XYZ file of C-alpha atoms in Angstrom:
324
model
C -83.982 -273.803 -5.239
C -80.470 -274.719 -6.860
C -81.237 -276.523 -10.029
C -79.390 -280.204 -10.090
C -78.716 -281.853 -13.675
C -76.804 -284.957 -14.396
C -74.331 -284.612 -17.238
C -71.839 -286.464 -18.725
C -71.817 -288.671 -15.881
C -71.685 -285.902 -13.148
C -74.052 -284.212 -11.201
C -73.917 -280.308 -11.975
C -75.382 -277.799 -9.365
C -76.569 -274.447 -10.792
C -77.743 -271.341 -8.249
C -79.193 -268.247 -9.602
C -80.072 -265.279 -7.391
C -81.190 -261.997 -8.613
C -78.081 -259.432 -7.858
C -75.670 -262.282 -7.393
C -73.104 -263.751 -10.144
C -74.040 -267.155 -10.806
C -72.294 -270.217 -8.868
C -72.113 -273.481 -10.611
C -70.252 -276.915 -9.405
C -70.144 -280.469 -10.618
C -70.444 -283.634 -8.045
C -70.100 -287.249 -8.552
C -73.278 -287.918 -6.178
C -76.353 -286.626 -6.491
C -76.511 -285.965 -2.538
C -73.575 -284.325 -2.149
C -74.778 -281.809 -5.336
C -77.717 -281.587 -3.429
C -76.357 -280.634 0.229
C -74.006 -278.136 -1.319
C -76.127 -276.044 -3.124
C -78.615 -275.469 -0.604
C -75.723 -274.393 1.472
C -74.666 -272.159 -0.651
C -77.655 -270.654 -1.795
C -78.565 -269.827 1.928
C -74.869 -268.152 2.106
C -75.351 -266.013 -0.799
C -78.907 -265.152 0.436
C -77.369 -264.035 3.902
C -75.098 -262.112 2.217
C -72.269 -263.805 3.617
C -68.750 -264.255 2.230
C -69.331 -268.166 1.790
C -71.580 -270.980 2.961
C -68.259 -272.247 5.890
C -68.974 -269.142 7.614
C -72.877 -270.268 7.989
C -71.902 -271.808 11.311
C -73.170 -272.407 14.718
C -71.979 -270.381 17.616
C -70.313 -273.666 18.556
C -68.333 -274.258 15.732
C -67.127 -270.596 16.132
C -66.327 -271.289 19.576
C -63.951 -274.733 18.750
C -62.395 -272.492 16.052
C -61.775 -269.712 18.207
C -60.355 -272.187 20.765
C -57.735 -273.552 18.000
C -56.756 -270.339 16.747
C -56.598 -267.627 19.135
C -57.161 -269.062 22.901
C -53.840 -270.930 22.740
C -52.013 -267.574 22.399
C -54.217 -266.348 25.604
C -52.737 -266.508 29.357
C -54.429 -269.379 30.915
C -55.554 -270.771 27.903
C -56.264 -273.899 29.789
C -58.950 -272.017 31.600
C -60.456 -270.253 29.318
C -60.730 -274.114 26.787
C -62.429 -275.184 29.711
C -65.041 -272.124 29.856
C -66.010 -273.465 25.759
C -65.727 -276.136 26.530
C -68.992 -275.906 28.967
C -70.426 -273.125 26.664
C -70.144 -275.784 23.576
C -73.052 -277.823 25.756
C -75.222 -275.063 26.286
C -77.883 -275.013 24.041
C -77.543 -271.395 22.278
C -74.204 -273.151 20.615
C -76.991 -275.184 18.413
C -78.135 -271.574 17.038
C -76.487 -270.486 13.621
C -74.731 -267.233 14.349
C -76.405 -265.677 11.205
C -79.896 -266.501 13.161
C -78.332 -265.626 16.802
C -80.202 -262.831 18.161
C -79.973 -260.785 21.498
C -83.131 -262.278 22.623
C -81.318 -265.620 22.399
C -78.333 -264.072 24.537
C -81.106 -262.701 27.024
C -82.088 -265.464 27.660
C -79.172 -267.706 27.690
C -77.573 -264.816 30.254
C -80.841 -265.595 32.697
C -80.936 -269.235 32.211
C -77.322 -268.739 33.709
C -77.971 -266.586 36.587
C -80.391 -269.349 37.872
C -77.168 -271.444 38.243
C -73.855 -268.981 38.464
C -72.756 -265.428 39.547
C -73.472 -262.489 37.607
C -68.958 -261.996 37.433
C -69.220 -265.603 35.769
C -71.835 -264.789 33.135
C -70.633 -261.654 32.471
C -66.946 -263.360 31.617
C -69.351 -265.989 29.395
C -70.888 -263.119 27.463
C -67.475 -261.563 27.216
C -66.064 -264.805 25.245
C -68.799 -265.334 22.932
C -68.829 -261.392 22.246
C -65.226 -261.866 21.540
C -65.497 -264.921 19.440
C -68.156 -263.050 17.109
C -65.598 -259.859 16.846
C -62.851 -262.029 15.673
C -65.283 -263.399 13.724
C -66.512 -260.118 12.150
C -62.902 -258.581 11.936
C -60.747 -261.567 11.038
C -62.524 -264.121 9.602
C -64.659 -262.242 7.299
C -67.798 -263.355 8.242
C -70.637 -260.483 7.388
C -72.733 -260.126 10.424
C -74.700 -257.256 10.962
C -74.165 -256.737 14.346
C -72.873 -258.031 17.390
C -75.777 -259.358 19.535
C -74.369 -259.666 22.762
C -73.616 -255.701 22.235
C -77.307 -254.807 22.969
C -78.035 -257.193 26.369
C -77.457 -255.770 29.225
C -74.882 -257.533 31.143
C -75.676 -258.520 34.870
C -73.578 -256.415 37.742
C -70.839 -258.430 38.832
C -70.790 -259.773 42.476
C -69.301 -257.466 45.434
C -65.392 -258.141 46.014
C -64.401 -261.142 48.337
C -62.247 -260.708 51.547
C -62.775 -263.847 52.679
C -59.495 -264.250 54.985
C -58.433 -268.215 56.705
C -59.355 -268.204 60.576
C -57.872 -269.622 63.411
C -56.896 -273.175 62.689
C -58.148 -273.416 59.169
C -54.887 -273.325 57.610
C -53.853 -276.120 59.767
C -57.027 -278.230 58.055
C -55.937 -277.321 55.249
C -52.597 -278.314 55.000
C -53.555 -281.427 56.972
C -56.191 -282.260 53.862
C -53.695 -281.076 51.280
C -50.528 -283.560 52.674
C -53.551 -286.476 52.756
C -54.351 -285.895 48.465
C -52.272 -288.567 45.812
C -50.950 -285.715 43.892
C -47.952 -284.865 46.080
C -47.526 -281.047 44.477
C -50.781 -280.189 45.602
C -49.392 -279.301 49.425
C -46.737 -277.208 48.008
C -48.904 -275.366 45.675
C -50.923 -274.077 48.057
C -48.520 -273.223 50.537
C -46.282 -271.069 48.233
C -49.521 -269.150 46.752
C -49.871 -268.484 50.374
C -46.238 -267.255 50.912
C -46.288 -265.580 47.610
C -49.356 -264.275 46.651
C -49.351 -265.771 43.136
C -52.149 -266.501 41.498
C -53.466 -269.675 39.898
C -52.468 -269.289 36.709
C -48.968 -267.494 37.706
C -48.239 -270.559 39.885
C -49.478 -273.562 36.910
C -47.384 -272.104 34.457
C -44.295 -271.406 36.586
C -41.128 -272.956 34.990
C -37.744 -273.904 36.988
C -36.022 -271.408 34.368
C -37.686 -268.271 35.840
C -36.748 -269.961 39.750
C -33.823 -268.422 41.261
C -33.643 -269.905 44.396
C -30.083 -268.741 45.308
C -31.254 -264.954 45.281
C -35.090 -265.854 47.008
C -36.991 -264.767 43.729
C -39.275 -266.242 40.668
C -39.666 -264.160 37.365
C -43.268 -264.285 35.511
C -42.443 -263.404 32.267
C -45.922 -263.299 31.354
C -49.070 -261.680 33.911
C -52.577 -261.432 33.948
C -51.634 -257.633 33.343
C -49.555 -258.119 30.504
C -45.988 -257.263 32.053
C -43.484 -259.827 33.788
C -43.365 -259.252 37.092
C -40.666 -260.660 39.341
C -41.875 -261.933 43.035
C -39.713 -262.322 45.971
C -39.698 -265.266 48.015
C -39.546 -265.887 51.352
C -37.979 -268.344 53.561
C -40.771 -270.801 53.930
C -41.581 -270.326 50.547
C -37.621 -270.908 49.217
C -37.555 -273.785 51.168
C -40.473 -275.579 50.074
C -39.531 -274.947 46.064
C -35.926 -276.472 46.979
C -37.544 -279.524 48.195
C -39.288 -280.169 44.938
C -38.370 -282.848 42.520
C -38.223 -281.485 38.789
C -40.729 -282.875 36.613
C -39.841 -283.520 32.704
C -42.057 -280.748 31.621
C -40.447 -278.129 33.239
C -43.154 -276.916 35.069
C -42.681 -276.456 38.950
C -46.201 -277.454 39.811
C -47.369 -279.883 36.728
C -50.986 -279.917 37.407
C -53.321 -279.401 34.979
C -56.069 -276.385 36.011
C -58.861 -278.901 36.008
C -57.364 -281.650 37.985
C -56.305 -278.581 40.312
C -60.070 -277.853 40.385
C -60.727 -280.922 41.139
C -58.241 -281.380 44.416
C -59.447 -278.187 45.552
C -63.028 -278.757 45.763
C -61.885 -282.156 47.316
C -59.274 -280.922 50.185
C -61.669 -277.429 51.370
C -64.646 -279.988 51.350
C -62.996 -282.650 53.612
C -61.391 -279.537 56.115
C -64.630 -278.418 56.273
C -63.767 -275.263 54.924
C -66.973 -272.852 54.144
C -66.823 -270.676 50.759
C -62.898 -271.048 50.468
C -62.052 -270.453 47.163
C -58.460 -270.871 45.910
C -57.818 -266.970 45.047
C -58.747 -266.043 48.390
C -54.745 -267.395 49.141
C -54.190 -264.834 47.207
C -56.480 -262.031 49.765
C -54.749 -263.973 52.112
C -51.059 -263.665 51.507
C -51.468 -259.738 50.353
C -53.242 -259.229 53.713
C -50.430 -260.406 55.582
C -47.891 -258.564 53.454
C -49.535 -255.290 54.885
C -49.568 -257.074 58.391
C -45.942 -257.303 58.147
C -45.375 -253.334 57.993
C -45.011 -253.279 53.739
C -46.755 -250.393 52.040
C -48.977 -250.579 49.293
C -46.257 -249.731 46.881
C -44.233 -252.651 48.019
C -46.988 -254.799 48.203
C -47.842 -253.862 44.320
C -44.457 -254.878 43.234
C -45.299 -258.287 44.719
C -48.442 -259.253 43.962
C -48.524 -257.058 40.411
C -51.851 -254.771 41.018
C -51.186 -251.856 38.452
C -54.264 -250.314 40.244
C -53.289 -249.230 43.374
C -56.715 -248.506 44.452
C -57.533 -252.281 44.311
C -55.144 -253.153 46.832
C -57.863 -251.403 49.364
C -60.298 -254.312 49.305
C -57.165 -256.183 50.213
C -56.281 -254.706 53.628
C -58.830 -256.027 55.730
C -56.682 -255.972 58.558
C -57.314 -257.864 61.926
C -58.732 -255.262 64.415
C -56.375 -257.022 67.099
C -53.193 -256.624 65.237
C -54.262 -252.870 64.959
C -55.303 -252.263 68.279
C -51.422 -253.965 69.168
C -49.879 -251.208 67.155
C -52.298 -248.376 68.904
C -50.700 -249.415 72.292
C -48.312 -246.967 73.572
């Protein structure tokens, strides 16, 4: 136990450890003498650089979301994802106490509620979070434990395409919402293939509208990519008003969340999520007669083999082609 003495009118905190230098501090409260050195104490008994890096998983987490989310593509996204973590309960255990078991179990706790792709992205960030931590920070963990859980398989590839008359609902629900960019939104990541993030942080400096293209300066794949437009989709950007930000479609990924869930719920729309526009749109690029290299400069797949999943063609629209 750190030894506490009053002196002088000051409380002075004295911690001795066999194989450590000794750490001494004065306080004007007894208390506060009192917290610190049995923080300290259990720092230099861990082994670790000081007692601020004896921290819970969710105080790594905030930190990581200050310092190195913002720099992240959708970084929106990925504050909400902490965010949710923060009020699991394996963000109350100390990441000098967090063991694999814990991540075990917080991975099947998930699994009861979520797909295995979603806790495998959860296990991904708080792996990540502990690296930085490890590399960055300085903090002097032994190991990693998320490295040594296995990590669920991820779920099988949607092609979840609209049917007849569902767009129609879902425009209709879409023009009906209070946020009057919703409608477009959806109709140019139809047109375009864009995805979420691509179209939320889409400025009207990268919108050339007098040549029929956008620039994305910055991709999920790390390289700008610049995606024609079509008619429809020209038209419906021309019609917007410009908002103060900047942004073309100022909606915040939540509140987009939010509509969504709202608008496919009230068209009656079965497991339609909002990337499957995305399916959508490249499907019909290859329905229009472009190949898969043009359809890669579009939609930005570096991976041509994962445009495959993507051609789900309509047998009928084949079978047309067959005729002679």
């Amino acid at each position: 136990m750190p030894s506490i003495a009053k002196s002088h009118g000051v409380w002075r905190v004295r911690i001795r450890l066999q194989g450590k230098s000794p750490v001494s501090k004065v306080f004007k409260s007894k208390s506060d003498a009192r917290i610190w050195g049995e923080k300290v104490e259990r720092a230099m008994m861990l082994g670790i650089l000081s007692p601020e890096h004896d921290v819970t998983l969710r105080e790594l987490l905030v930190r990581y979301a200050k310092e190195v989310t913002p720099h992240k593509r959708c970084a929106s996204k990925e504050v909400s994802k902490i965010q949710k973590l923060c009020k699991n309960n394996i963000a109350d255990i100390r990441i000098t106490t967090l063991t694999s078991n814990d991540i075990a179990k917080f991975r099947d706790e998930r699994l009861k509620t979520v797909s295995g792709t979603t806790v495998v992205k959860d296990l991904f960030l708080i792996s990540h979070a502990i690296k930085t931590a490890q590399r960055e920070w300085g903090f002097k963990l032994a190991t990693n434990p998320v490295d040594n859980v296995n990590k669920p398989p991820v779920n099988k590839p949607r092609d979840r395409r609209l049917e007849e008359g569902e767009e129609e609902r879902l425009f209709q629900t879409c023009k009906q919402s209070s946020n009057h960019w919703f409608l477009p939104l959806v109709q140019v990541a139809i047109e375009t293939g864009m995805r979420r993030g691509e179209l939320l942080s889409l400025t009207w400096d990268n919108v050339h509208l007098d040549n029929s293209w956008v620039r994305l300066p910055i991709t999920k794949n790390g390289d700008s990519r610049d995606v024609p437009l079509s008619p429809k989709a020209r038209d419906i950007l021309k019609a917007l008003p410009r908002d103060i930000s900047g942004k073309v479609f100022p909606i915040h990924f939540e509140a987009l969340k939010s509509l969504w869930q709202r608008g496919v719920r009230r068209a009656d729309l079965q497991d339609l999520h909002f990337h499957d526009l995305r399916h959508e749109a490249t499907s019909r690029f290859f329905e229009l007669g472009l190949n898969v290299v043009e359809v890669a400069a579009i939609t930005g797949h570096k991976d041509l083999k994962m445009l495959q999943r993507y051609t789900h063609l309509r047998a009928e629209d084949l079978a047309r082609k067959l005729q002679r």
